[in-house]
Coordinates of N, CA and C in Angstrom, one line a residue:
X131 N -23.7 29.5 9.7 CA -23.0 29.9 10.9 C -24.1 30.0 12.1
X132 N -25.3 30.4 11.8 CA -26.3 30.5 12.8 C -26.6 29.1 13.4
X133 N -26.8 28.1 12.5 CA -27.1 26.7 12.9 C -25.9 26.2 13.7
X134 N -24.7 26.4 13.2 CA -23.5 25.9 13.9 C -23.5 26.5 15.3
X135 N -23.8 27.8 15.5 CA -23.7 28.4 16.8 C -24.8 27.9 17.7
X136 N -26.0 27.6 17.2 CA -27.1 27.0 18.0 C -26.7 25.6 18.5
X137 N -26.1 24.8 17.6 CA -25.7 23.5 18.0 C -24.5 23.5 19.0
X138 N -23.6 24.5 18.8 CA -22.5 24.6 19.7 C -22.9 24.8 21.1
X139 N -24.0 25.4 21.3 CA -24.5 25.7 22.7 C -24.8 24.4 23.5
X140 N -25.0 23.3 22.7 CA -25.3 22.0 23.4 C -24.0 21.2 23.7
X141 N -22.8 21.7 23.4 CA -21.6 20.9 23.6 C -21.3 20.9 25.1
X142 N -21.0 19.7 25.6 CA -20.6 19.5 27.0 C -19.1 19.0 26.9
X143 N -18.2 19.7 27.6 CA -16.8 19.5 27.5 C -16.3 18.8 28.8
X144 N -17.2 18.2 29.6 CA -16.7 17.4 30.8 C -17.2 16.0 30.6
X145 N -16.6 15.1 31.5 CA -17.0 13.7 31.6 C -18.4 13.7 32.1
X146 N -19.3 12.8 31.5 CA -20.6 12.7 31.9 C -21.0 11.2 32.2
X147 N -20.1 10.3 31.9 CA -20.4 8.9 32.0 C -19.7 8.2 33.2
X148 N -20.3 7.2 33.9 CA -19.7 6.6 35.0 C -18.3 5.9 34.6
X149 N -18.3 5.3 33.4 CA -17.0 4.6 32.9 C -15.9 5.6 32.8
X150 N -16.1 6.9 32.7 CA -15.1 7.9 32.5 C -14.4 8.2 33.8
X151 N -14.9 7.8 35.0 CA -14.4 8.2 36.3 C -13.2 7.5 36.7
X152 N -13.0 6.3 36.2 CA -11.8 5.5 36.6 C -10.8 5.5 35.4
X153 N -9.5 5.7 35.7 CA -8.5 5.8 34.6 C -8.4 4.5 33.8
X154 N -8.9 3.4 34.3 CA -8.8 2.1 33.5 C -10.1 1.8 32.7
X155 N -11.1 2.7 32.8 CA -12.4 2.6 32.1 C -13.0 1.2 32.3
X156 N -13.3 0.8 33.6 CA -13.8 -0.6 33.8 C -15.2 -0.8 33.2
X157 N -16.0 0.3 33.1 CA -17.3 0.1 32.6 C -17.5 0.3 31.1
X158 N -16.4 0.5 30.4 CA -16.4 0.7 29.0 C -16.2 -0.6 28.2
X159 N -17.2 -0.9 27.3 CA -17.2 -2.2 26.6 C -17.2 -2.1 25.1
X160 N -17.7 -0.9 24.6 CA -17.9 -0.7 23.2 C -17.4 0.7 22.7
X161 N -16.5 0.7 21.8 CA -16.0 2.0 21.3 C -16.2 2.0 19.8
X162 N -16.9 3.1 19.3 CA -17.2 3.2 17.9 C -16.2 4.1 17.2
X163 N -16.1 3.9 15.9 CA -15.3 4.7 15.0 C -16.0 5.0 13.7
X164 N -15.9 6.2 13.2 CA -16.6 6.6 11.9 C -15.6 7.1 10.9
X165 N -16.0 7.0 9.6 CA -15.1 7.5 8.6 C -16.0 7.6 7.3
X166 N -15.6 8.6 6.5 CA -16.2 8.8 5.2 C -15.1 8.8 4.1
X167 N -15.1 7.8 3.3 CA -14.1 7.6 2.2 C -14.7 7.9 0.9
X168 N -14.0 8.8 0.1 CA -14.6 9.2 -1.2 C -14.0 8.3 -2.3
X169 N -14.9 8.1 -3.3 CA -14.4 7.4 -4.6 C -13.4 8.3 -5.3
X170 N -12.3 7.7 -5.7 CA -11.2 8.4 -6.3 C -11.7 9.2 -7.5
X171 N -11.5 10.5 -7.5 CA -11.8 11.4 -8.6 C -13.3 11.8 -8.6
X172 N -14.0 11.5 -7.5 CA -15.5 11.8 -7.4 C -15.8 12.3 -6.0
X173 N -15.9 13.6 -5.8 CA -16.1 14.1 -4.5 C -17.6 14.2 -4.1
X174 N -18.4 13.5 -4.8 CA -19.8 13.4 -4.5 C -20.2 11.9 -4.1
X175 N -19.4 10.9 -4.4 CA -19.7 9.5 -4.1 C -18.7 9.1 -3.0
X176 N -19.3 8.6 -1.9 CA -18.5 8.2 -0.8 C -19.1 7.0 -0.1
X177 N -18.3 6.4 0.8 CA -18.7 5.3 1.6 C -18.7 5.8 3.1
X178 N -19.9 5.8 3.7 CA -19.9 6.1 5.1 C -19.8 4.8 5.9
X179 N -18.9 4.8 6.9 CA -18.6 3.6 7.6 C -18.7 3.9 9.1
X180 N -19.3 2.9 9.8 CA -19.4 2.9 11.3 C -19.0 1.6 11.8
X181 N -18.0 1.5 12.6 CA -17.6 0.2 13.2 C -17.7 0.4 14.8
X182 N -18.0 -0.7 15.4 CA -18.0 -0.8 16.9 C -17.0 -1.9 17.3
X183 N -16.1 -1.6 18.2 CA -15.1 -2.5 18.6 C -15.3 -2.8 20.1
X184 N -15.0 -4.0 20.5 CA -15.0 -4.3 21.9 C -13.9 -3.6 22.6
X185 N -14.1 -3.3 23.9 CA -13.0 -2.7 24.7 C -12.8 -3.5 26.0
X186 N -11.6 -3.8 26.3 CA -10.3 -3.3 25.7 C -9.7 -4.1 24.6
X187 N -10.4 -5.2 24.2 CA -9.8 -6.2 23.3 C -9.6 -5.6 21.9
X188 N -10.5 -4.6 21.5 CA -10.5 -3.9 20.2 C -10.7 -4.9 19.1
X189 N -11.7 -5.8 19.3 CA -12.2 -6.7 18.2 C -13.5 -6.1 17.6
X190 N -13.6 -6.2 16.3 CA -14.8 -5.6 15.6 C -16.0 -6.4 15.9
X191 N -17.0 -5.7 16.5 CA -18.3 -6.4 16.9 C -19.4 -6.1 15.8
X192 N -19.3 -4.9 15.1 CA -20.3 -4.4 14.2 C -19.7 -3.6 13.2
X193 N -20.2 -3.7 12.0 CA -19.7 -2.9 10.8 C -20.9 -2.5 9.9
X194 N -20.9 -1.3 9.5 CA -22.0 -0.8 8.6 C -21.3 0.1 7.6
X195 N -21.2 -0.3 6.3 CA -20.7 0.5 5.2 C -21.8 0.7 4.2
X196 N -22.0 1.9 3.8 CA -23.0 2.2 2.8 C -22.5 3.3 1.9
X197 N -22.8 3.2 0.6 CA -22.5 4.2 -0.4 C -23.5 5.4 -0.2
X198 N -23.0 6.6 -0.2 CA -23.9 7.8 -0.1 C -23.5 8.8 -1.1
X199 N -24.5 9.6 -1.5 CA -24.3 10.7 -2.4 C -24.2 12.0 -1.6
X200 N -23.0 12.6 -1.7 CA -22.6 13.8 -0.9 C -22.9 15.0 -1.8
X201 N -24.0 15.7 -1.5 CA -24.5 16.8 -2.3 C -24.1 18.2 -1.8
X202 N -23.9 18.3 -0.5 CA -23.5 19.6 0.1 C -22.1 20.0 -0.4
X203 N -21.9 21.3 -0.7 CA -20.5 21.7 -1.1 C -19.6 21.7 0.0
X204 N -18.3 21.5 -0.3 CA -17.3 21.7 0.8 C -17.0 23.2 1.0
X205 N -17.2 23.6 2.3 CA -16.9 24.9 2.7 C -16.0 24.8 3.9
X206 N -14.8 25.4 3.9 CA -13.9 25.3 5.0 C -14.5 25.7 6.3
X207 N -14.4 24.9 7.4 CA -15.0 25.2 8.7 C -16.4 24.7 8.8
X208 N -16.9 24.2 7.7 CA -18.3 23.7 7.8 C -18.4 22.3 7.2
X209 N -17.3 21.5 7.3 CA -17.3 20.1 6.7 C -18.4 19.3 7.3
X210 N -18.7 19.5 8.6 CA -19.7 18.6 9.2 C -21.0 18.6 8.5
X211 N -21.4 19.8 7.9 CA -22.7 19.8 7.2 C -22.7 19.0 6.0
X212 N -21.5 18.7 5.5 CA -21.4 17.8 4.3 C -21.4 16.3 4.7
X213 N -20.8 16.0 5.8 CA -20.6 14.6 6.1 C -21.3 14.0 7.3
X214 N -21.6 14.8 8.3 CA -22.2 14.3 9.5 C -23.6 13.6 9.3
X215 N -24.5 14.2 8.5 CA -25.8 13.5 8.3 C -25.7 12.0 8.1
X216 N -24.8 11.6 7.2 CA -24.6 10.2 6.9 C -24.2 9.4 8.1
X217 N -23.3 10.0 8.9 CA -22.8 9.3 10.1 C -23.9 9.2 11.2
X218 N -24.7 10.2 11.3 CA -25.8 10.2 12.2 C -26.8 9.1 11.8
X219 N -27.1 8.9 10.5 CA -28.0 7.9 10.0 C -27.4 6.5 10.4
X220 N -26.1 6.3 10.3 CA -25.5 5.0 10.6 C -25.6 4.7 12.1
X221 N -25.4 5.7 12.9 CA -25.6 5.5 14.4 C -27.0 5.2 14.7
X222 N -28.0 5.9 14.1 CA -29.4 5.7 14.4 C -29.8 4.3 13.9
X223 N -29.3 3.8 12.8 CA -29.6 2.5 12.3 C -29.1 1.4 13.3
X224 N -27.9 1.6 13.8 CA -27.4 0.7 14.8 C -28.2 0.7 16.0
X225 N -28.6 1.9 16.5 CA -29.3 1.9 17.8 C -30.7 1.3 17.6
X226 N -31.3 1.3 16.4 CA -32.6 0.7 16.2 C -32.5 -0.8 16.0
X227 N -31.5 -1.2 15.2 CA -31.4 -2.6 14.7 C -30.6 -3.5 15.7
X228 N -29.6 -3.0 16.3 CA -28.7 -3.7 17.2 C -28.4 -2.9 18.5
X229 N -29.4 -2.5 19.2 CA -29.1 -1.6 20.4 C -28.1 -2.1 21.4
X230 N -28.0 -3.4 21.5 CA -27.0 -4.0 22.5 C -25.5 -3.7 22.0
X231 N -25.4 -3.3 20.7 CA -24.0 -3.1 20.2 C -23.7 -1.6 20.1
X232 N -24.6 -0.8 20.6 CA -24.4 0.7 20.4 C -23.2 1.1 21.1
X233 N -22.4 2.0 20.5 CA -21.1 2.4 21.1 C -21.4 3.3 22.3
X234 N -20.5 3.3 23.3 CA -20.5 4.2 24.5 C -19.8 5.4 24.2
X235 N -18.9 5.4 23.2 CA -18.2 6.6 22.8 C -17.8 6.5 21.3
X236 N -17.7 7.6 20.6 CA -17.3 7.6 19.2 C -16.0 8.3 19.0
X237 N -15.1 7.7 18.3 CA -13.8 8.4 17.8 C -14.0 8.8 16.4
X238 N -13.7 10.1 16.2 CA -14.0 10.7 14.9 C -12.7 11.2 14.2
X239 N -12.6 10.9 12.9 CA -11.4 11.4 12.2 C -11.7 12.9 11.8
X240 N -11.2 13.7 12.7 CA -11.4 15.2 12.6 C -11.3 15.9 13.9
X241 N -11.6 17.1 13.9 CA -11.5 17.9 15.2 C -12.8 18.1 15.9
X242 N -12.6 18.4 17.2 CA -13.7 18.8 18.0 C -13.7 20.3 18.3
X243 N -13.4 20.7 19.5 CA -13.4 22.1 19.8 C -12.2 22.8 19.2
X244 N -11.2 22.1 18.7 CA -10.1 22.6 17.9 C -10.6 23.0 16.5
X245 N -11.2 24.2 16.4 CA -11.9 24.6 15.2 C -12.0 26.1 15.2
X246 N -12.1 26.7 14.1 CA -12.2 28.2 14.1 C -13.3 28.8 14.9
X247 N -14.4 28.1 15.0 CA -15.6 28.5 15.9 C -15.8 27.5 17.0
X248 N -14.9 26.7 17.3 CA -15.0 25.8 18.5 C -16.0 24.7 18.3
X249 N -16.3 24.3 17.0 CA -17.3 23.3 16.8 C -17.0 22.5 15.5
X250 N -16.1 21.6 15.7 CA -15.7 20.8 14.6 C -16.6 19.6 14.4
X251 N -16.2 18.7 13.5 CA -17.1 17.5 13.1 C -17.3 16.6 14.3
X252 N -16.4 16.5 15.3 CA -16.6 15.6 16.4 C -17.6 16.2 17.4
X253 N -17.7 17.5 17.5 CA -18.7 18.2 18.3 C -20.1 18.1 17.6
X254 N -20.1 18.3 16.3 CA -21.3 18.3 15.6 C -22.0 16.9 15.7
X255 N -21.2 15.8 15.5 CA -21.7 14.5 15.6 C -22.1 14.1 17.0
X256 N -21.4 14.6 18.0 CA -21.7 14.3 19.4 C -23.0 15.0 19.8
X257 N -23.2 16.2 19.4 CA -24.4 16.9 19.8 C -25.7 16.2 19.1
X258 N -25.5 15.9 17.9 CA -26.7 15.3 17.1 C -27.0 13.9 17.6
X259 N -26.0 13.1 18.0 CA -26.3 11.7 18.5 C -26.4 11.7 20.0
X260 N -25.9 12.7 20.7 CA -25.9 12.8 22.2 C -25.0 11.7 22.7
X261 N -23.9 11.3 21.9 CA -22.9 10.3 22.4 C -21.6 11.0 22.7
X262 N -20.9 10.6 23.7 CA -19.5 11.1 23.9 C -18.7 10.9 22.6
X263 N -18.1 12.0 22.2 CA -17.3 12.0 21.0 C -15.9 12.6 21.2
X264 N -14.9 12.1 20.5 CA -13.6 12.5 20.6 C -13.0 12.8 19.2
X265 N -12.5 14.0 19.0 CA -11.8 14.4 17.7 C -10.4 13.9 17.7
X266 N -10.1 13.2 16.6 CA -8.7 12.7 16.4 C -8.2 13.1 15.0
X267 N -7.4 14.1 15.0 CA -6.9 14.6 13.7 C -5.5 14.3 13.4
X268 N -5.1 14.1 12.1 CA -3.8 13.7 11.8 C -2.9 15.0 11.5
X269 N -3.5 16.1 11.3 CA -2.8 17.4 11.1 C -3.3 18.5 12.0
X270 N -2.4 19.4 12.2 CA -2.8 20.6 13.1 C -3.6 21.6 12.3
X271 N -4.8 21.9 12.8 CA -5.6 22.9 12.3 C -5.1 24.2 12.9
X272 N -4.7 25.2 12.0 CA -4.1 26.4 12.5 C -5.1 27.4 12.8
X273 N -5.6 27.4 14.1 CA -6.5 28.4 14.6 C -6.0 29.0 15.9
X274 N -6.6 30.1 16.3 CA -6.3 30.8 17.6 C -4.8 30.9 17.8
X275 N -4.0 31.2 16.7 CA -2.6 31.4 16.9 C -1.7 30.2 16.8
X276 N -2.4 29.0 16.7 CA -1.6 27.8 16.6 C -1.0 27.6 15.2
X277 N 0.3 27.4 15.1 CA 0.9 27.3 13.8 C 2.0 26.2 13.8
X278 N 2.2 25.7 12.7 CA 3.3 24.6 12.5 C 4.6 25.3 12.4
X279 N 5.1 26.0 13.4 CA 6.3 26.8 13.3 C 7.5 25.9 13.9
X280 N 8.7 26.5 14.0 CA 9.8 25.8 14.5 C 9.6 25.3 15.9
X281 N 8.9 26.2 16.7 CA 8.6 25.8 18.1 C 7.7 24.6 18.2
X282 N 6.7 24.6 17.3 CA 5.8 23.4 17.3 C 6.5 22.1 16.9
X283 N 7.4 22.3 15.9 CA 8.2 21.1 15.4 C 9.1 20.6 16.5
X284 N 9.7 21.6 17.3 CA 10.6 21.2 18.4 C 9.8 20.5 19.5
X285 N 8.6 21.0 19.8 CA 7.8 20.3 20.8 C 7.4 18.9 20.3
X286 N 7.1 18.7 19.1 CA 6.8 17.3 18.6 C 8.1 16.4 18.7
X287 N 9.3 17.0 18.4 CA 10.5 16.2 18.6 C 10.7 15.8 20.0
X288 N 10.2 16.6 20.9 CA 10.4 16.4 22.4 C 9.5 15.2 22.9
X289 N 8.6 14.7 22.1 CA 7.7 13.6 22.4 C 8.5 12.3 22.2
X290 N 9.3 11.9 23.2 CA 10.2 10.8 23.1 C 9.6 9.4 23.2
X291 N 8.6 9.3 24.2 CA 8.1 8.0 24.5 C 6.6 7.9 24.0
X292 N 6.2 6.7 23.8 CA 4.8 6.5 23.5 C 3.9 7.0 24.6
X293 N 2.9 7.8 24.2 CA 2.0 8.3 25.2 C 2.3 9.7 25.7
X294 N 3.5 10.2 25.2 CA 3.9 11.6 25.6 C 3.0 12.6 24.9
X295 N 2.7 13.7 25.6 CA 1.8 14.7 25.1 C 2.3 16.1 25.4
X296 N 1.7 17.1 24.7 CA 1.8 18.5 25.1 C 0.6 19.2 24.7
X297 N 0.1 20.2 25.5 CA -1.1 20.9 25.2 C -1.0 21.9 24.1
X298 N -2.1 22.1 23.4 CA -2.2 23.1 22.3 C -3.0 24.3 22.9
X299 N -2.2 25.3 23.3 CA -2.7 26.5 23.9 C -2.8 27.6 22.9
X300 N -4.0 28.1 22.6 CA -4.1 29.2 21.7 C -3.7 30.5 22.3
X301 N -3.6 31.6 21.4 CA -3.3 32.9 21.9 C -4.4 33.4 22.9
X302 N -5.6 32.8 22.8 CA -6.6 33.2 23.8 C -6.4 32.7 25.2
X303 N -5.4 31.8 25.3 CA -5.1 31.2 26.6 C -5.8 29.9 26.8
X304 N -6.7 29.5 25.9 CA -7.5 28.3 26.1 C -6.7 27.1 25.6
X305 N -6.8 26.0 26.3 CA -6.2 24.7 25.8 C -7.2 24.1 24.9
X306 N -6.9 24.0 23.6 CA -7.9 23.6 22.6 C -7.7 22.1 22.3
X307 N -6.6 21.5 22.7 CA -6.4 20.1 22.4 C -5.1 19.6 23.0
X308 N -4.7 18.4 22.6 CA -3.5 17.8 23.1 C -2.8 17.1 21.9
X309 N -1.5 17.2 21.8 CA -0.7 16.5 20.8 C -0.3 15.2 21.5
X310 N -0.5 14.1 20.8 CA -0.2 12.8 21.4 C 0.7 12.0 20.5
X311 N 1.8 11.4 21.1 CA 2.6 10.5 20.3 C 2.0 9.1 20.6
X312 N 1.3 8.6 19.6 CA 0.6 7.3 19.7 C 1.3 6.1 19.3
X313 N 2.4 6.2 18.6 CA 3.2 5.1 18.2 C 4.6 5.5 17.9
X314 N 5.4 4.7 17.3 CA 6.8 5.0 17.0 C 7.0 6.0 15.8
X315 N 5.9 6.3 15.1 CA 5.9 7.2 14.0 C 6.3 8.6 14.5
X316 N 7.0 9.4 13.7 CA 7.4 10.7 14.1 C 6.2 11.7 14.0
X317 N 5.1 11.2 13.4 CA 3.9 12.1 13.3 C 3.0 11.8 14.4
X318 N 2.6 12.9 15.1 CA 1.7 12.7 16.3 C 0.2 12.8 15.8
X319 N -0.7 12.7 16.8 CA -2.1 12.9 16.6 C -2.5 14.2 17.4
X320 N -3.6 14.8 16.9 CA -4.1 16.0 17.5 C -5.5 15.7 18.1
X321 N -5.6 15.6 19.4 CA -6.8 15.1 20.1 C -7.5 16.3 20.6
X322 N -8.8 16.4 20.4 CA -9.7 17.4 21.0 C -11.0 16.9 21.4
X323 N -11.6 17.6 22.4 CA -12.9 17.2 22.9 C -14.0 17.4 21.9
X324 N -14.9 16.4 21.7 CA -16.0 16.5 20.9 C -17.3 16.9 21.7
X325 N -17.7 15.9 22.5 CA -18.9 16.1 23.3 C -18.9 15.1 24.5
X326 N -19.3 15.5 25.6 CA -19.5 14.7 26.8 C -18.3 13.9 27.2
X327 N -17.1 14.6 27.1 CA -15.8 13.9 27.6 C -14.9 15.1 27.9
X328 N -14.0 14.8 28.9 CA -12.9 15.8 29.2 C -11.7 15.5 28.3
X329 N -10.8 16.5 28.2 CA -9.7 16.3 27.4 C -8.8 15.2 27.9
X330 N -8.6 15.2 29.2 CA -7.8 14.1 29.9 C -8.3 12.7 29.5
X331 N -9.6 12.6 29.7 CA -10.2 11.3 29.4 C -10.1 10.9 27.9
X332 N -10.3 11.9 27.0 CA -10.1 11.7 25.6 C -8.7 11.2 25.2
X333 N -7.7 11.9 25.8 CA -6.3 11.5 25.5 C -6.0 10.1 26.0
X334 N -6.5 9.8 27.2 CA -6.2 8.4 27.8 C -6.9 7.3 27.0
X335 N -8.1 7.6 26.5 CA -8.9 6.6 25.8 C -8.2 6.4 24.4
X336 N -7.9 7.5 23.7 CA -7.3 7.3 22.4 C -6.0 6.6 22.5
X337 N -5.2 6.9 23.5 CA -3.9 6.2 23.8 C -4.1 4.7 23.9
X338 N -5.1 4.3 24.6 CA -5.4 2.9 24.9 C -6.0 2.2 23.7
X339 N -6.4 2.9 22.7 CA -7.0 2.3 21.5 C -6.0 2.2 20.3
X340 N -4.7 2.6 20.6 CA -3.8 2.7 19.5 C -2.9 1.4 19.4
X341 N -3.0 0.7 18.4 CA -2.0 -0.4 18.1 C -1.0 0.2 17.1
X342 N -1.5 1.1 16.3 CA -0.6 1.8 15.3 C -0.8 3.3 15.6
X343 N -0.4 4.1 14.6 CA -0.6 5.6 14.8 C -2.1 6.0 15.0
X344 N -2.9 5.5 14.2 CA -4.4 5.8 14.2 C -5.1 4.9 15.1
X345 N -5.9 5.4 16.1 CA -6.6 4.5 17.0 C -7.5 3.5 16.2
X346 N -7.6 2.3 16.7 CA -8.1 1.2 16.0 C -9.6 1.4 15.5
X347 N -10.5 2.0 16.3 CA -11.8 2.2 15.8 C -11.9 3.0 14.5
X348 N -11.1 4.1 14.4 CA -11.1 4.9 13.2 C -10.3 4.2 12.1
X349 N -9.2 3.5 12.5 CA -8.5 2.8 11.5 C -9.3 1.7 10.8
X350 N -10.1 1.0 11.6 CA -11.0 -0.1 11.1 C -12.1 0.5 10.2
X351 N -12.6 1.6 10.6 CA -13.7 2.3 9.8 C -13.1 2.7 8.5
X352 N -11.9 3.2 8.5 CA -11.3 3.6 7.2 C -10.9 2.5 6.3
X353 N -10.3 1.4 6.9 CA -10.0 0.2 6.1 C -11.2 -0.4 5.4
X354 N -12.3 -0.5 6.2 CA -13.5 -1.2 5.7 C -14.2 -0.3 4.7
X355 N -14.2 1.0 4.9 CA -14.9 1.9 3.9 C -14.1 1.8 2.5
X356 N -12.8 1.8 2.6 CA -12.0 1.8 1.4 C -12.2 0.4 0.7
X357 N -12.2 -0.6 1.5 CA -12.4 -2.0 0.9 C -13.8 -2.1 0.2
X358 N -14.8 -1.5 0.9 CA -16.2 -1.5 0.3 C -16.2 -0.8 -1.0
X359 N -15.5 0.4 -1.1 CA -15.5 1.1 -2.4 C -14.7 0.2 -3.4
X360 N -13.6 -0.4 -3.0 CA -12.8 -1.2 -4.0 C -13.7 -2.3 -4.6
X361 N -14.5 -3.0 -3.7 CA -15.3 -4.1 -4.2 C -16.5 -3.6 -5.0

């Protein structure tokens, strides 16, 4: 908890990059996605995957998949301590070996400030790499009074068109994230700030990266890590 609190002090929840200032992101050329896929039936063997896609074409420019031994135990609210070190290593390898392909922003399968202590995996990875990071979760993390009740389900049903959103406002009054309808699926995405990006920018970027429900950088990282394990 102490280390998490110290790292949290470094989180920046506003836009910091020139490419973030224009709604069409004219200066954005490379978007990264990360994923950790576990070997079936073995919660200590996993494949850490980092991909970098061109933007806005969303074509894969770089791929790094490696098997890793996950030794830290799973503790709710502290998942980042189990998984992020391998993702940081992947980012550092890329920055050293192929610096011209380094991502300008990372999309993370998980939460950012939408977290019991406001410091999810997307924040953790962002602070340690000092890259803009966005949390993209498939399920609602029930914190600060947020619950999957009838009202929440009704709000999801109200998302009629692609790109429709509604804010996730906790009982504290803070907006912790945004619910986004990213495709024709009835299931939305839960977007939250990780590091060095505003929520509005995060939502716009995720929306622009979606060919399917899951944004393409995360989707490609997931596909490739699973294929690596299969082979």
